[in-house]
Short mmCIF file of C-alpha atoms and ligand atoms in Angstrom, two decimals:
data_model
loop_
_atom_site.label_atom_id
_atom_site.label_comp_id
_atom_site.label_asym_id
_atom_site.label_seq_id
_atom_site.Cartn_x
_atom_site.Cartn_y
_atom_site.Cartn_z
CA MET A 1 37.39 3.14 83.93
CA ASN A 2 37.71 -0.17 81.35
CA GLN A 3 33.62 -2.12 81.73
CA SER A 4 34.30 -5.52 83.79
CA LEU A 5 31.92 -8.46 81.96
CA GLY A 6 32.08 -11.98 83.52
CA ILE A 7 30.93 -14.99 81.93
CA MET A 8 29.15 -17.31 84.25
CA THR A 9 29.24 -21.36 83.66
CA LEU A 10 29.58 -24.08 85.83
CA THR A 11 32.84 -25.67 83.15
CA PRO A 12 35.00 -22.49 83.07
CA GLU A 13 36.81 -24.23 79.89
CA VAL A 14 39.58 -21.87 78.85
CA THR A 15 38.79 -23.89 75.34
CA ASN A 16 35.17 -23.06 74.80
CA GLU A 17 35.63 -21.99 71.37
CA TYR A 18 31.71 -19.28 71.96
CA PHE A 19 34.06 -17.43 75.65
CA LEU A 20 37.52 -17.18 73.68
CA GLU A 21 35.86 -15.68 70.62
CA ILE A 22 33.84 -13.22 73.27
CA ALA A 23 37.48 -12.74 74.36
CA LYS A 24 38.63 -11.92 70.96
CA GLN A 25 36.33 -8.80 70.72
CA SER A 26 36.91 -7.87 73.88
CA LEU A 27 39.96 -6.60 72.45
CA SER A 28 39.19 -4.37 70.86
CA TYR A 29 35.77 -3.01 73.49
CA PRO A 30 36.63 -1.06 76.83
CA ILE A 31 35.46 -4.31 79.01
CA ASP A 32 38.03 -6.07 80.84
CA LEU A 33 36.83 -9.75 80.31
CA TYR A 34 36.58 -13.17 82.31
CA LEU A 35 35.50 -16.50 83.34
CA PHE A 36 33.87 -18.30 86.17
CA SER A 37 32.20 -21.18 87.91
CA PRO A 38 29.31 -19.84 90.23
CA GLN A 39 32.15 -22.06 92.77
CA GLY A 40 34.29 -20.22 93.29
CA ILE A 41 32.28 -18.27 93.91
CA SER A 42 33.80 -16.76 97.49
CA PRO A 43 30.65 -14.92 99.64
CA LEU A 44 32.35 -13.64 102.99
CA ASN A 45 35.16 -11.34 100.79
CA GLU A 46 32.85 -10.98 97.96
CA THR A 47 36.48 -12.30 95.36
CA VAL A 48 36.57 -15.35 92.61
CA GLU A 49 38.77 -17.23 91.22
CA GLY A 50 39.20 -18.09 87.25
CA PHE A 51 40.24 -16.82 84.64
CA HIS A 52 40.70 -13.06 83.11
CA PHE A 53 41.53 -12.15 79.60
CA ASP A 54 45.19 -10.99 79.42
CA ARG A 55 45.05 -7.83 77.08
CA VAL A 56 48.53 -8.49 76.27
CA THR A 57 49.04 -12.16 75.50
CA GLY A 58 44.96 -13.29 74.05
CA GLU A 59 44.47 -15.17 76.02
CA TRP A 60 43.39 -16.89 79.48
CA GLU A 61 44.91 -16.52 82.09
CA LYS A 62 43.99 -18.13 86.51
CA ASP A 63 43.44 -14.94 88.20
CA ALA A 64 41.78 -13.96 91.58
CA PHE A 65 39.46 -10.88 90.75
CA GLU A 66 36.42 -9.03 92.65
CA ILE A 67 32.95 -9.88 91.33
CA PRO A 68 32.45 -8.03 87.80
CA GLU A 69 30.85 -5.65 87.71
CA TYR A 70 27.92 -7.19 84.40
CA ILE A 71 27.70 -11.47 84.01
CA TYR A 72 26.78 -12.81 81.33
CA ASP A 73 25.36 -16.20 82.40
CA ARG A 74 25.27 -19.28 80.29
CA THR A 75 25.08 -21.30 83.78
CA TYR A 76 22.97 -25.01 82.94
CA TYR A 77 22.25 -27.31 86.28
CA GLN A 78 21.30 -30.42 86.36
CA LYS A 79 20.09 -32.64 89.43
CA ASP A 80 23.67 -33.28 91.80
CA MET A 81 24.43 -31.57 94.72
CA LYS A 82 27.12 -29.03 92.41
CA SER A 83 24.55 -27.45 90.90
CA ARG A 84 22.54 -27.33 93.91
CA GLN A 85 25.17 -25.15 96.09
CA ALA A 86 25.89 -23.36 91.92
CA ARG A 87 22.67 -22.62 91.54
CA ALA A 88 22.20 -20.93 94.77
CA VAL A 89 25.17 -18.73 95.19
CA VAL A 90 23.91 -17.64 92.21
CA GLN A 91 20.21 -16.15 93.72
CA TRP A 92 22.74 -14.93 95.68
CA LEU A 93 24.59 -13.01 93.11
CA LYS A 94 21.33 -12.00 91.49
CA ASN A 95 19.98 -10.16 94.49
CA GLN A 96 23.83 -8.21 94.66
CA LYS A 97 21.93 -4.13 93.52
CA HIS A 98 26.22 -2.84 92.34
CA ILE A 99 25.76 -6.10 90.31
CA ARG A 100 24.18 -6.32 86.37
CA PHE A 101 22.97 -9.43 84.80
CA LEU A 102 22.39 -9.92 80.70
CA GLY A 103 19.86 -11.59 80.92
CA TYR A 104 18.19 -13.25 84.17
CA GLY A 105 16.41 -16.33 83.68
CA LEU A 106 13.16 -17.27 82.57
CA PRO A 107 11.53 -19.64 84.84
CA ASN A 108 10.36 -23.10 84.96
CA LYS A 109 8.52 -25.09 81.77
CA TRP A 110 5.42 -25.17 84.07
CA HIS A 111 5.57 -21.00 85.67
CA LEU A 112 6.18 -19.93 81.79
CA TYR A 113 3.16 -21.76 80.74
CA GLU A 114 1.14 -20.04 84.02
CA LYS A 115 2.14 -16.71 83.32
CA LEU A 116 1.64 -16.83 79.16
CA LYS A 117 -1.61 -18.52 78.52
CA GLN A 118 -3.47 -15.72 80.11
CA THR A 119 -1.58 -13.19 77.68
CA SER A 120 -2.22 -12.62 74.20
CA LEU A 121 -0.07 -15.05 73.19
CA ALA A 122 -1.89 -17.20 74.68
CA PRO A 123 -3.63 -18.17 70.70
CA TYR A 124 -0.25 -19.97 70.28
CA ILE A 125 0.40 -21.76 73.20
CA PRO A 126 -0.31 -25.00 73.40
CA VAL A 127 -2.10 -25.93 76.20
CA THR A 128 -0.27 -27.66 79.73
CA SER A 129 -1.10 -29.45 82.39
CA LEU A 130 0.94 -30.21 84.91
CA VAL A 131 -0.04 -33.71 85.63
CA ALA A 132 -0.60 -34.59 89.74
CA ASP A 133 -1.28 -38.30 89.87
CA GLY A 134 -0.79 -42.08 87.91
CA LYS A 135 -4.44 -40.98 86.89
CA HIS A 136 -4.18 -38.06 86.44
CA LEU A 137 -1.72 -38.89 83.38
CA LEU A 138 -3.54 -41.98 82.59
CA ASN A 139 -7.30 -39.68 81.87
CA LEU A 140 -4.83 -37.09 79.32
CA LEU A 141 -3.58 -40.28 77.48
CA LEU A 142 -7.37 -41.29 77.55
CA LYS A 143 -8.70 -38.22 76.00
CA HIS A 144 -5.75 -37.22 73.66
CA LYS A 145 -4.23 -40.98 72.81
CA ASP A 146 -1.29 -38.84 71.77
CA ILE A 147 0.51 -37.16 73.91
CA ILE A 148 4.07 -36.33 75.45
CA ILE A 149 5.83 -35.09 78.91
CA LYS A 150 8.51 -33.54 79.76
CA PRO A 151 9.91 -32.27 82.67
CA VAL A 152 9.47 -28.85 84.36
CA ASP A 153 13.34 -27.87 84.45
CA GLY A 154 13.69 -30.47 81.00
CA ALA A 155 16.66 -29.32 78.31
CA HIS A 156 17.95 -30.72 75.44
CA GLY A 157 14.96 -33.08 74.49
CA PHE A 158 15.98 -35.11 77.77
CA ALA A 159 13.05 -37.34 79.65
CA VAL A 160 11.26 -35.92 76.99
CA TYR A 161 8.24 -38.81 76.14
CA HIS A 162 5.82 -40.11 73.44
CA LEU A 163 2.74 -42.09 75.57
CA VAL A 164 -0.01 -44.01 72.38
CA PHE A 165 -3.03 -45.63 73.24
CA ASN A 166 -4.59 -47.83 71.53
CA GLN A 167 -7.56 -50.25 72.19
CA GLN A 168 -4.84 -53.25 72.96
CA SER A 169 -2.87 -51.12 75.04
CA ILE A 170 -0.17 -48.07 76.48
CA VAL A 171 2.94 -47.78 74.21
CA VAL A 172 5.63 -44.92 75.48
CA ARG A 173 8.84 -44.54 73.84
CA THR A 174 11.48 -41.96 74.57
CA THR A 175 15.37 -41.24 72.87
CA LYS A 176 18.37 -42.69 75.27
CA LYS A 177 22.08 -42.50 73.58
CA GLN A 178 20.21 -45.47 71.29
CA GLY A 179 17.85 -44.49 69.66
CA ILE A 180 13.73 -44.53 70.87
CA ILE A 181 13.07 -47.19 72.93
CA GLU A 182 9.58 -49.18 73.99
CA GLN A 183 7.56 -50.21 75.84
CA SER A 184 3.87 -51.19 76.26
CA PHE A 185 2.08 -51.83 79.03
CA PRO A 186 -0.33 -54.17 79.04
CA ASN A 187 -1.92 -53.59 81.77
CA GLU A 188 -3.30 -49.97 83.03
CA ASP A 189 -2.22 -51.10 86.63
CA VAL A 190 1.43 -52.33 85.66
CA PHE A 191 1.56 -48.51 83.58
CA LEU A 192 -0.35 -46.74 86.17
CA LYS A 193 3.07 -48.89 88.92
CA TRP A 194 5.80 -46.95 85.21
CA VAL A 195 3.99 -43.65 86.26
CA ASP A 196 4.24 -43.60 90.61
CA HIS A 197 8.08 -43.99 90.10
CA MET A 198 8.76 -41.36 86.77
CA LEU A 199 7.05 -38.89 88.99
CA LYS A 200 8.88 -39.63 91.21
CA VAL A 201 11.59 -38.38 89.80
CA HIS A 202 11.06 -35.30 87.26
CA THR A 203 8.10 -33.89 87.96
CA PHE A 204 6.19 -33.73 84.27
CA ILE A 205 3.67 -32.06 82.46
CA CYS A 206 2.16 -33.14 80.08
CA GLN A 207 1.00 -31.43 76.32
CA LYS A 208 -0.87 -33.04 72.99
CA ARG A 209 2.10 -34.47 70.80
CA LEU A 210 2.04 -31.17 67.52
CA PRO A 211 1.86 -33.20 63.93
CA ASN A 212 4.67 -31.75 63.48
CA LEU A 213 6.36 -34.64 61.56
CA THR A 214 8.11 -34.38 58.03
CA LYS A 215 6.68 -36.50 55.21
CA GLY A 216 9.22 -38.33 55.42
CA ASN A 217 8.63 -39.14 59.68
CA ALA A 218 11.05 -37.62 60.67
CA PRO A 219 10.15 -34.72 63.43
CA PHE A 220 11.06 -30.34 62.59
CA ASP A 221 10.31 -27.04 64.57
CA MET A 222 11.74 -23.62 63.87
CA ARG A 223 14.60 -22.81 66.04
CA ILE A 224 14.55 -18.40 66.35
CA LEU A 225 17.47 -17.32 68.34
CA MET A 226 17.11 -13.66 69.44
CA ASN A 227 19.31 -11.24 71.07
CA LYS A 228 19.71 -7.66 71.68
CA ASP A 229 22.31 -4.85 70.17
CA HIS A 230 24.66 -2.24 70.24
CA LYS A 231 20.92 0.14 71.62
CA GLY A 232 19.37 -2.33 73.43
CA GLU A 233 16.79 -2.88 71.84
CA TRP A 234 15.34 -7.19 70.52
CA ARG A 235 15.81 -8.37 66.81
CA GLU A 236 15.70 -11.28 65.66
CA PHE A 237 19.24 -13.01 64.89
CA GLN A 238 19.50 -16.22 62.91
CA ARG A 239 16.03 -18.37 61.94
CA ALA A 240 15.67 -22.54 62.12
CA ILE A 241 14.92 -25.98 60.87
CA ARG A 242 15.38 -28.34 63.29
CA GLN A 243 14.83 -31.43 61.65
CA GLY A 244 15.14 -35.03 63.57
CA GLU A 245 15.37 -38.51 62.52
CA GLU A 246 12.92 -40.66 61.14
CA ASN A 247 9.87 -42.01 63.17
CA GLY A 248 12.27 -39.84 66.12
CA ILE A 249 10.57 -36.88 69.50
CA LEU A 250 13.85 -34.45 69.52
CA THR A 251 14.37 -32.00 67.91
CA ASN A 252 17.07 -30.92 69.69
CA ILE A 253 20.78 -30.00 68.69
CA SER A 254 22.32 -32.28 71.68
CA ARG A 255 20.20 -35.70 69.89
CA GLY A 256 21.03 -35.60 66.17
CA ALA A 257 18.58 -33.77 64.61
CA SER A 258 20.36 -31.38 62.49
CA TYR A 259 19.20 -28.10 61.53
CA LEU A 260 17.89 -26.36 57.38
CA SER A 261 17.29 -22.81 56.77
CA TYR A 262 14.15 -21.81 56.25
CA SER A 263 13.99 -20.88 53.34
CA GLU A 264 15.70 -24.14 51.94
CA TRP A 265 13.68 -25.51 53.37
CA LYS A 266 10.23 -23.20 53.16
CA ASP A 267 11.06 -24.02 49.04
CA THR A 268 11.05 -27.65 49.40
CA GLN A 269 7.05 -27.11 51.27
CA ASN A 270 4.44 -26.92 49.44
CA SER A 271 3.72 -23.10 48.37
CA HIS A 272 0.76 -22.25 49.33
CA GLY A 273 0.48 -19.88 52.88
CA TRP A 274 3.18 -19.27 53.19
CA ASP A 275 3.13 -15.45 53.17
CA PHE A 276 0.73 -16.14 56.35
CA ILE A 277 2.19 -17.78 57.99
CA ASP A 278 5.39 -15.84 57.55
CA GLU A 279 3.62 -12.40 58.45
CA GLU A 280 2.02 -14.01 61.36
CA LEU A 281 5.83 -15.72 62.98
CA THR A 282 7.00 -11.03 62.54
CA SER A 283 3.83 -10.17 64.52
CA ILE A 284 4.61 -13.72 67.26
CA LEU A 285 8.88 -12.53 67.95
CA GLU A 286 7.67 -8.81 68.25
CA GLU A 287 5.84 -9.37 70.80
CA VAL A 288 7.58 -12.90 72.47
CA PRO A 289 10.08 -10.64 74.00
CA ILE A 290 8.59 -8.63 75.66
CA LEU A 291 6.44 -9.76 76.53
CA LEU A 292 8.89 -12.41 78.53
CA GLU A 293 10.65 -8.85 80.43
CA LYS A 294 7.49 -7.51 81.15
CA HIS A 295 6.04 -10.48 83.64
CA PHE A 296 9.51 -12.15 84.26
CA SER A 297 13.15 -10.33 84.09
CA PRO A 298 15.75 -8.12 82.23
CA LEU A 299 16.61 -10.29 78.79
CA PHE A 300 19.62 -10.43 76.76
CA GLU A 301 18.87 -14.05 74.58
CA ILE A 302 15.93 -15.86 74.28
CA GLY A 303 16.16 -19.21 71.26
CA VAL A 304 11.89 -19.22 69.96
CA ASP A 305 10.66 -22.64 69.47
CA LEU A 306 8.09 -22.89 67.40
CA ILE A 307 5.63 -25.76 65.88
CA ILE A 308 4.38 -25.44 62.31
CA GLY A 309 1.39 -27.96 62.43
CA ASP A 310 0.52 -29.79 58.03
CA ASP A 311 -2.80 -27.33 59.06
CA HIS A 312 -0.29 -24.06 59.63
CA SER A 313 -1.21 -23.81 62.87
CA LEU A 314 1.29 -21.91 64.43
CA TRP A 315 1.96 -23.24 68.12
CA ILE A 316 5.19 -21.33 70.87
CA LEU A 317 6.48 -24.68 71.92
CA ASP A 318 9.81 -23.06 74.51
CA LEU A 319 11.88 -20.39 75.76
CA ASN A 320 15.45 -21.00 75.97
CA SER A 321 17.20 -17.85 78.18
CA LYS A 322 20.01 -20.00 77.68
CA PRO A 323 19.96 -20.54 73.85
CA GLY A 324 22.69 -22.70 71.85
CA HIS A 325 24.43 -20.08 69.41
CA LYS A 326 25.56 -23.19 66.59
CA VAL A 327 22.65 -21.86 64.78
CA VAL A 328 24.94 -19.08 63.71
CA ASP A 329 28.32 -21.31 62.45
CA ALA A 330 25.70 -23.97 60.70
CA LEU A 331 23.39 -21.62 58.44
CA GLN A 332 25.48 -18.39 58.17
CA PRO A 333 28.80 -18.37 59.49
CA GLY A 334 29.08 -14.37 58.00
CA LYS A 335 27.47 -13.65 61.09
CA LEU A 336 29.52 -14.93 62.96
CA SER A 337 32.08 -11.73 64.41
CA THR A 338 28.45 -9.76 65.63
CA LEU A 339 27.21 -12.52 67.23
CA TYR A 340 29.94 -12.61 69.56
CA GLN A 341 29.94 -9.25 69.97
CA ALA A 342 26.44 -9.00 70.93
CA PRO A 343 27.06 -9.57 74.86
CA LEU A 344 29.94 -6.95 74.81
CA ASP A 345 27.20 -4.89 73.00
CA TYR A 346 24.92 -5.01 75.31
CA CYS A 347 27.04 -4.39 77.81
CA ASP A 348 28.75 -0.78 76.78
CA PHE A 349 24.43 0.19 76.52
CA LEU A 350 23.72 -1.34 80.07
CA SER A 351 27.45 0.97 81.47
CA SER A 352 26.17 3.27 79.10
CA GLN A 353 22.37 3.73 81.10
CA SER A 354 23.83 3.22 83.72
CA LEU A 355 26.23 6.20 83.24
CA SER A 356 23.13 8.78 81.85
CA SER A 357 21.16 7.79 84.99
CA LEU A 358 23.33 8.64 87.46
CA ARG A 359 24.40 12.12 84.93
CA ARG A 360 20.01 12.38 85.61
CA GLY A 361 20.98 12.13 89.18
CA ASP A 362 17.75 9.89 89.45
CA PHE A 363 18.07 6.95 91.95
N1 ATP B 1 4.12 -31.38 72.16
C1 ATP B 1 5.30 -31.52 71.79
N2 ATP B 1 5.03 -32.17 70.69
C2 ATP B 1 5.72 -32.59 69.86
N3 ATP B 1 6.85 -32.96 69.60
C3 ATP B 1 6.70 -31.95 70.77
C4 ATP B 1 7.07 -31.55 71.71
N4 ATP B 1 6.83 -31.06 73.33
C5 ATP B 1 8.08 -31.68 73.03
N5 ATP B 1 8.61 -31.67 71.74
C6 ATP B 1 9.06 -32.04 71.26
O1 ATP B 1 10.33 -32.18 72.67
C7 ATP B 1 12.15 -31.92 72.23
C8 ATP B 1 11.97 -31.08 73.05
O2 ATP B 1 10.13 -30.53 74.23
P1 ATP B 1 11.51 -28.41 74.57
O3 ATP B 1 12.15 -28.57 73.38
O4 ATP B 1 10.26 -29.04 75.01
O5 ATP B 1 11.95 -29.08 75.52
P2 ATP B 1 14.11 -29.37 76.05
O6 ATP B 1 14.51 -29.82 74.29
O7 ATP B 1 13.42 -30.64 76.66
O8 ATP B 1 14.09 -27.47 76.32
P3 ATP B 1 15.21 -26.79 75.88
O9 ATP B 1 14.35 -26.21 75.02
O10 ATP B 1 13.87 -25.58 77.81
O11 ATP B 1 16.24 -27.12 76.70
C9 ATP B 1 10.43 -30.39 71.22
O12 ATP B 1 11.88 -29.95 70.14
C10 ATP B 1 10.01 -31.33 69.99
O13 ATP B 1 10.20 -32.43 69.61
MG1 MG B 2 13.73 -26.99 73.46
#
């Protein structure tokens, strides 16, 4: 009998290219593929309304079905009611013993920090504070002069602020659709009012701004997409440099940054010291997924964001359990079919695992 794998997203659209490509690949696997939203689930009779990929027509067809045994979670939550309800349903799903998620996700940036700073990765984790109130943030700014604040549950560069203190004033910069906007505060009181307002909207963490600017004053970082192969072993799938806009703050592709290949980018840099950086990178990347799974829960793929400082220091800036995949299309389209096969391979692997434990009879 075929396995069932459901791709779960808040907006199940039959036109989504990534999902459709996985679906086409699924025809060579003993896997029936589904696409649905947590909102399509009725927990009462444990059925879902969504789409199933028809193995004859090769298209997504509207359908009602049992909750698939395996779930590939690609939900991105926001703050609205719809997201809140969906989150509750997904929590319920994760607690169902007969349902297996390919990956169970990661906690927010603050919880991640608190755990990782106690591990062997600590030297690579930038010191981070949870902003308690306006005075606390002001003290951090007076101490460090140049800082970044961002929401604990932020994503895609949303609400990332760059704060600079100089003798005359406090300058706050952030990225809006139209580009960078800047506001300066003439005195502490006005600044504190602004912070109080911001803290009502989000919970923020604060870090020193890391030195990640190119000679042309564009921020850049390194994005590494890692996933598991058909044996359930971690591999580095794609490495890229993301370069943001001149004088910008963000390196998020959704905010206008672009991908460069790591090797091409390296060629444009001072060659000195790269072997050492590469070795250090390799050992960090070996450790990251293992530590995350040890301290949190099983994962299928992650996006690791690293900053290479101007002094060649390496910093793990961010870890994402629902990374984007466009980087492969941008840099190595020859690997796309392997990318689309990955969730199917891993699903296959998981089901062979549960079969062998059934045969062994250990429960
Ligand atoms: N401490 C820092 N120093 C320099 N730049 C930073 C710092 N923190 C964040 N940035 C910039 O802001 C961008 C967004 O930060 P971060 O990756 O932490 O959050 P996010 O992208 O909003 O979340 P997610 O990656 O989960 O979607 C980074 O890619 C980086 O360019
Ligand atoms: Mg990020």
